[in-house]
Every structure is written in C-alpha cells, then in structure tokens.
JSON list of C-alpha atoms in Angstrom, two decimals:
[
{"chain": "A", "resi": 1, "resn": "MET", "atom": "CA", "xyz": [28.02, 28.59, 166.16]},
{"chain": "A", "resi": 2, "resn": "GLY", "atom": "CA", "xyz": [31.22, 27.11, 164.45]},
{"chain": "A", "resi": 3, "resn": "ASP", "atom": "CA", "xyz": [34.29, 28.55, 162.67]},
{"chain": "A", "resi": 4, "resn": "MET", "atom": "CA", "xyz": [33.38, 29.55, 159.01]},
{"chain": "A", "resi": 5, "resn": "SER", "atom": "CA", "xyz": [35.68, 28.31, 156.50]},
{"chain": "A", "resi": 6, "resn": "GLU", "atom": "CA", "xyz": [36.94, 29.74, 153.01]},
{"chain": "A", "resi": 7, "resn": "GLN", "atom": "CA", "xyz": [34.97, 26.93, 151.61]},
{"chain": "A", "resi": 8, "resn": "ASP", "atom": "CA", "xyz": [31.64, 27.69, 153.36]},
{"chain": "A", "resi": 9, "resn": "SER", "atom": "CA", "xyz": [31.65, 31.24, 152.36]},
{"chain": "A", "resi": 10, "resn": "ARG", "atom": "CA", "xyz": [28.21, 32.68, 150.22]},
{"chain": "A", "resi": 11, "resn": "PRO", "atom": "CA", "xyz": [28.71, 31.95, 146.57]},
{"chain": "A", "resi": 12, "resn": "SER", "atom": "CA", "xyz": [29.68, 34.85, 144.34]},
{"chain": "A", "resi": 13, "resn": "TRP", "atom": "CA", "xyz": [27.33, 36.56, 141.76]},
{"chain": "A", "resi": 14, "resn": "ASN", "atom": "CA", "xyz": [29.48, 37.01, 138.96]},
{"chain": "A", "resi": 15, "resn": "HIS", "atom": "CA", "xyz": [27.13, 38.00, 136.04]},
{"chain": "A", "resi": 16, "resn": "ASP", "atom": "CA", "xyz": [26.14, 41.24, 134.19]},
{"chain": "A", "resi": 17, "resn": "LEU", "atom": "CA", "xyz": [22.44, 40.96, 135.26]},
{"chain": "A", "resi": 18, "resn": "SER", "atom": "CA", "xyz": [21.53, 42.15, 138.93]},
{"chain": "A", "resi": 19, "resn": "GLN", "atom": "CA", "xyz": [20.32, 39.18, 140.94]},
{"chain": "A", "resi": 20, "resn": "ALA", "atom": "CA", "xyz": [16.60, 40.44, 140.70]},
{"chain": "A", "resi": 21, "resn": "ASP", "atom": "CA", "xyz": [16.54, 40.19, 136.99]},
{"chain": "A", "resi": 22, "resn": "VAL", "atom": "CA", "xyz": [17.49, 36.79, 137.18]},
{"chain": "A", "resi": 23, "resn": "LEU", "atom": "CA", "xyz": [15.33, 36.25, 139.35]},
{"chain": "A", "resi": 24, "resn": "TRP", "atom": "CA", "xyz": [11.91, 37.76, 138.00]},
{"chain": "A", "resi": 25, "resn": "LEU", "atom": "CA", "xyz": [12.82, 36.37, 134.39]},
{"chain": "A", "resi": 26, "resn": "ALA", "atom": "CA", "xyz": [13.60, 32.82, 135.36]},
{"chain": "A", "resi": 27, "resn": "ALA", "atom": "CA", "xyz": [10.74, 32.57, 138.21]},
{"chain": "A", "resi": 28, "resn": "GLY", "atom": "CA", "xyz": [7.50, 32.48, 135.68]},
{"chain": "A", "resi": 29, "resn": "PHE", "atom": "CA", "xyz": [6.74, 32.14, 131.66]},
{"chain": "A", "resi": 30, "resn": "ILE", "atom": "CA", "xyz": [7.32, 35.60, 129.63]},
{"chain": "A", "resi": 31, "resn": "THR", "atom": "CA", "xyz": [3.78, 35.35, 127.35]},
{"chain": "A", "resi": 32, "resn": "LYS", "atom": "CA", "xyz": [3.63, 38.91, 125.94]},
{"chain": "A", "resi": 33, "resn": "ILE", "atom": "CA", "xyz": [6.27, 41.52, 125.13]},
{"chain": "A", "resi": 34, "resn": "THR", "atom": "CA", "xyz": [5.26, 45.23, 124.61]},
{"chain": "A", "resi": 35, "resn": "HIS", "atom": "CA", "xyz": [7.15, 47.66, 122.90]},
{"chain": "A", "resi": 36, "resn": "HIS", "atom": "CA", "xyz": [6.64, 51.29, 123.72]},
{"chain": "A", "resi": 37, "resn": "TRP", "atom": "CA", "xyz": [8.03, 54.27, 122.66]},
{"chain": "A", "resi": 38, "resn": "ARG", "atom": "CA", "xyz": [7.79, 57.98, 123.62]},
{"chain": "A", "resi": 39, "resn": "MET", "atom": "CA", "xyz": [8.92, 61.22, 122.61]},
{"chain": "A", "resi": 40, "resn": "THR", "atom": "CA", "xyz": [10.45, 62.74, 125.43]},
{"chain": "A", "resi": 41, "resn": "GLY", "atom": "CA", "xyz": [11.58, 66.50, 124.09]},
{"chain": "A", "resi": 42, "resn": "VAL", "atom": "CA", "xyz": [11.60, 67.82, 120.75]},
{"chain": "A", "resi": 43, "resn": "ASP", "atom": "CA", "xyz": [14.36, 66.04, 119.05]},
{"chain": "A", "resi": 44, "resn": "THR", "atom": "CA", "xyz": [14.72, 63.17, 121.93]},
{"chain": "A", "resi": 45, "resn": "SER", "atom": "CA", "xyz": [12.48, 59.94, 122.38]},
{"chain": "A", "resi": 46, "resn": "GLU", "atom": "CA", "xyz": [13.00, 57.30, 124.62]},
{"chain": "A", "resi": 47, "resn": "ASP", "atom": "CA", "xyz": [11.91, 53.35, 124.21]},
{"chain": "A", "resi": 48, "resn": "TRP", "atom": "CA", "xyz": [11.55, 50.77, 125.60]},
{"chain": "A", "resi": 49, "resn": "ILE", "atom": "CA", "xyz": [10.21, 47.19, 126.52]},
{"chain": "A", "resi": 50, "resn": "GLU", "atom": "CA", "xyz": [7.99, 45.50, 128.92]},
{"chain": "A", "resi": 51, "resn": "LEU", "atom": "CA", "xyz": [8.03, 41.52, 129.62]},
{"chain": "A", "resi": 52, "resn": "HIS", "atom": "CA", "xyz": [4.29, 40.25, 130.52]},
{"chain": "A", "resi": 53, "resn": "ARG", "atom": "CA", "xyz": [4.86, 36.77, 132.41]},
{"chain": "A", "resi": 54, "resn": "GLY", "atom": "CA", "xyz": [2.11, 34.92, 133.79]},
{"chain": "A", "resi": 55, "resn": "LYS", "atom": "CA", "xyz": [3.24, 33.12, 137.57]},
{"chain": "A", "resi": 56, "resn": "SER", "atom": "CA", "xyz": [1.55, 29.68, 138.52]},
{"chain": "A", "resi": 57, "resn": "ASP", "atom": "CA", "xyz": [-0.93, 30.96, 140.94]},
{"chain": "A", "resi": 58, "resn": "GLY", "atom": "CA", "xyz": [-3.05, 32.97, 137.98]},
{"chain": "A", "resi": 59, "resn": "THR", "atom": "CA", "xyz": [-1.58, 36.38, 138.31]},
{"chain": "A", "resi": 60, "resn": "LYS", "atom": "CA", "xyz": [0.26, 38.59, 135.84]},
{"chain": "A", "resi": 61, "resn": "GLU", "atom": "CA", "xyz": [2.98, 40.82, 136.16]},
{"chain": "A", "resi": 62, "resn": "ARG", "atom": "CA", "xyz": [5.42, 43.03, 134.06]},
{"chain": "A", "resi": 63, "resn": "ARG", "atom": "CA", "xyz": [9.01, 44.54, 134.20]},
{"chain": "A", "resi": 64, "resn": "ARG", "atom": "CA", "xyz": [9.93, 46.76, 131.86]},
{"chain": "A", "resi": 65, "resn": "PHE", "atom": "CA", "xyz": [13.80, 46.82, 130.41]},
{"chain": "A", "resi": 66, "resn": "PRO", "atom": "CA", "xyz": [15.83, 48.90, 127.50]},
{"chain": "A", "resi": 67, "resn": "SER", "atom": "CA", "xyz": [14.16, 48.21, 124.13]},
{"chain": "A", "resi": 68, "resn": "SER", "atom": "CA", "xyz": [17.67, 46.02, 123.33]},
{"chain": "A", "resi": 69, "resn": "PHE", "atom": "CA", "xyz": [17.64, 44.08, 125.98]},
{"chain": "A", "resi": 70, "resn": "LEU", "atom": "CA", "xyz": [16.51, 40.66, 124.29]},
{"chain": "A", "resi": 71, "resn": "ASN", "atom": "CA", "xyz": [19.23, 40.71, 121.70]},
{"chain": "A", "resi": 72, "resn": "THR", "atom": "CA", "xyz": [22.34, 42.47, 123.72]},
{"chain": "A", "resi": 73, "resn": "ASN", "atom": "CA", "xyz": [22.17, 41.09, 127.48]},
{"chain": "A", "resi": 74, "resn": "GLY", "atom": "CA", "xyz": [23.35, 37.23, 126.46]},
{"chain": "A", "resi": 75, "resn": "TYR", "atom": "CA", "xyz": [21.47, 35.99, 129.33]},
{"chain": "A", "resi": 76, "resn": "PHE", "atom": "CA", "xyz": [17.98, 35.70, 128.07]},
{"chain": "A", "resi": 77, "resn": "GLU", "atom": "CA", "xyz": [16.94, 36.02, 124.30]},
{"chain": "A", "resi": 78, "resn": "PHE", "atom": "CA", "xyz": [13.45, 36.27, 122.46]},
{"chain": "A", "resi": 79, "resn": "ARG", "atom": "CA", "xyz": [13.22, 32.20, 121.51]},
{"chain": "A", "resi": 80, "resn": "PRO", "atom": "CA", "xyz": [9.32, 31.24, 121.57]},
{"chain": "A", "resi": 81, "resn": "ASN", "atom": "CA", "xyz": [7.83, 28.34, 122.59]},
{"chain": "A", "resi": 82, "resn": "TRP", "atom": "CA", "xyz": [5.04, 26.17, 123.11]},
{"chain": "A", "resi": 83, "resn": "ARG", "atom": "CA", "xyz": [5.20, 27.92, 126.83]},
{"chain": "A", "resi": 84, "resn": "GLN", "atom": "CA", "xyz": [7.07, 31.24, 126.69]},
{"chain": "A", "resi": 85, "resn": "LEU", "atom": "CA", "xyz": [8.60, 33.80, 124.69]},
{"chain": "A", "resi": 86, "resn": "VAL", "atom": "CA", "xyz": [12.22, 34.24, 126.42]},
{"chain": "A", "resi": 87, "resn": "THR", "atom": "CA", "xyz": [14.02, 31.22, 127.29]},
{"chain": "A", "resi": 88, "resn": "PRO", "atom": "CA", "xyz": [17.82, 31.24, 129.11]},
{"chain": "A", "resi": 89, "resn": "THR", "atom": "CA", "xyz": [20.67, 30.63, 127.20]},
{"chain": "A", "resi": 90, "resn": "TYR", "atom": "CA", "xyz": [23.58, 29.06, 128.72]},
{"chain": "A", "resi": 91, "resn": "ARG", "atom": "CA", "xyz": [24.96, 32.41, 130.45]},
{"chain": "A", "resi": 92, "resn": "GLY", "atom": "CA", "xyz": [21.44, 32.10, 131.82]},
{"chain": "A", "resi": 93, "resn": "GLU", "atom": "CA", "xyz": [21.16, 29.07, 132.81]},
{"chain": "A", "resi": 94, "resn": "ASN", "atom": "CA", "xyz": [24.66, 28.90, 135.07]},
{"chain": "A", "resi": 95, "resn": "ALA", "atom": "CA", "xyz": [23.10, 32.68, 136.54]},
{"chain": "A", "resi": 96, "resn": "ILE", "atom": "CA", "xyz": [19.92, 30.26, 137.79]},
{"chain": "A", "resi": 97, "resn": "LYS", "atom": "CA", "xyz": [22.42, 27.93, 139.15]},
{"chain": "A", "resi": 98, "resn": "ASP", "atom": "CA", "xyz": [24.48, 30.49, 140.72]},
{"chain": "A", "resi": 99, "resn": "LEU", "atom": "CA", "xyz": [21.13, 31.96, 141.95]},
{"chain": "A", "resi": 100, "resn": "GLU", "atom": "CA", "xyz": [19.75, 28.73, 143.39]},
{"chain": "A", "resi": 101, "resn": "ALA", "atom": "CA", "xyz": [22.76, 28.27, 145.11]},
{"chain": "A", "resi": 102, "resn": "ILE", "atom": "CA", "xyz": [23.13, 31.39, 146.50]},
{"chain": "A", "resi": 103, "resn": "ASP", "atom": "CA", "xyz": [19.52, 30.48, 148.10]},
{"chain": "A", "resi": 104, "resn": "ALA", "atom": "CA", "xyz": [20.29, 27.17, 149.12]},
{"chain": "A", "resi": 105, "resn": "TRP", "atom": "CA", "xyz": [23.85, 28.48, 150.72]},
{"chain": "A", "resi": 106, "resn": "GLU", "atom": "CA", "xyz": [21.26, 31.67, 152.59]},
{"chain": "A", "resi": 107, "resn": "LYS", "atom": "CA", "xyz": [18.67, 28.82, 153.87]},
{"chain": "A", "resi": 108, "resn": "LYS", "atom": "CA", "xyz": [21.39, 27.02, 155.27]},
{"chain": "A", "resi": 109, "resn": "HIS", "atom": "CA", "xyz": [22.81, 30.06, 157.42]},
{"chain": "A", "resi": 110, "resn": "ALA", "atom": "CA", "xyz": [19.77, 31.65, 158.05]},
{"chain": "A", "resi": 111, "resn": "ARG", "atom": "CA", "xyz": [19.82, 31.04, 161.79]},
{"chain": "A", "resi": 112, "resn": "GLN", "atom": "CA", "xyz": [23.37, 32.10, 161.91]},
{"chain": "A", "resi": 113, "resn": "ARG", "atom": "CA", "xyz": [23.01, 34.92, 160.12]},
{"chain": "A", "resi": 114, "resn": "ALA", "atom": "CA", "xyz": [19.73, 35.77, 162.77]},
{"chain": "A", "resi": 115, "resn": "GLU", "atom": "CA", "xyz": [21.64, 35.08, 166.07]},
{"chain": "A", "resi": 116, "resn": "TYR", "atom": "CA", "xyz": [24.61, 37.65, 164.53]},
{"chain": "A", "resi": 117, "resn": "GLU", "atom": "CA", "xyz": [21.81, 39.95, 163.66]},
{"chain": "A", "resi": 118, "resn": "ARG", "atom": "CA", "xyz": [20.65, 39.61, 167.54]},
{"chain": "A", "resi": 119, "resn": "LEU", "atom": "CA", "xyz": [23.82, 40.41, 169.15]},
{"chain": "A", "resi": 120, "resn": "LYS", "atom": "CA", "xyz": [24.88, 43.12, 166.44]},
{"chain": "A", "resi": 121, "resn": "LYS", "atom": "CA", "xyz": [21.85, 44.79, 167.23]},
{"chain": "A", "resi": 122, "resn": "LYS", "atom": "CA", "xyz": [22.26, 44.17, 171.22]},
{"chain": "A", "resi": 123, "resn": "PHE", "atom": "CA", "xyz": [26.33, 44.92, 171.06]},
{"chain": "A", "resi": 124, "resn": "ASP", "atom": "CA", "xyz": [25.55, 48.62, 169.08]},
{"chain": "A", "resi": 125, "resn": "GLY", "atom": "CA", "xyz": [22.51, 49.19, 170.57]}
]
C-alpha cells in the first residue's frame, strides 16, 4: 500500500463556509433569490433568503441562507451577469480550488481508503 508521507496528506479546509455550501454554490447558476420573512412571536421575527439554482440537467434546487449571507460571507456576492446573480469573489475562487484539490486527493486515494475500511471492519468486527 505504501507509506503516506506528509506531502501526500489530504488538503486542509481553512475556510469559513462549509465545503457543502461552497460545492452547492459552485455547482450551478443562481438564477433567482427570494427573501422570506415571518413572525415567530409577538415581537420576534425571522428572515432568510433562498438561492435558487438551475443545474445542467434542467432541474432546479434551492437552499436557505441567513438574509445577510451575500453581504457578509466574503466568498460569494450578489453581482449579476448575463448567466447568474451570484458570483464567487477571490476568496470564493480559492475555496473552489481547495475543494477541487480535496476531491482529486480523495479520488486518488479511494482504493486505499476502501481497503482501510475493509480491514477495519474485519478486525473490529
């Protein structure tokens, strides 16, 4: 199986947004943003935005974020162009590159990981 050296370790994720959020935002084109607000009590309320994206296969998805998300996250911003409403910033581009590096590393080591899980199951079993 070989020795895993420090140079071959899994790339780290050092970003404020989760990997799942970056993957979701980078995987489609945000074509609609809706703002929602509701009363939760006599003097309290809740508000959020939903980002709607179209995927290459024609399906549509939406995901809920805090209402200030596009103003404060530093990774993606409201900057409409001819294709989409939300675009990555410099930090967002770097997060996407890190996500791609992690994905490439996991694909490269998938067989070793499967063998490790098989042996772990066998001996812990």
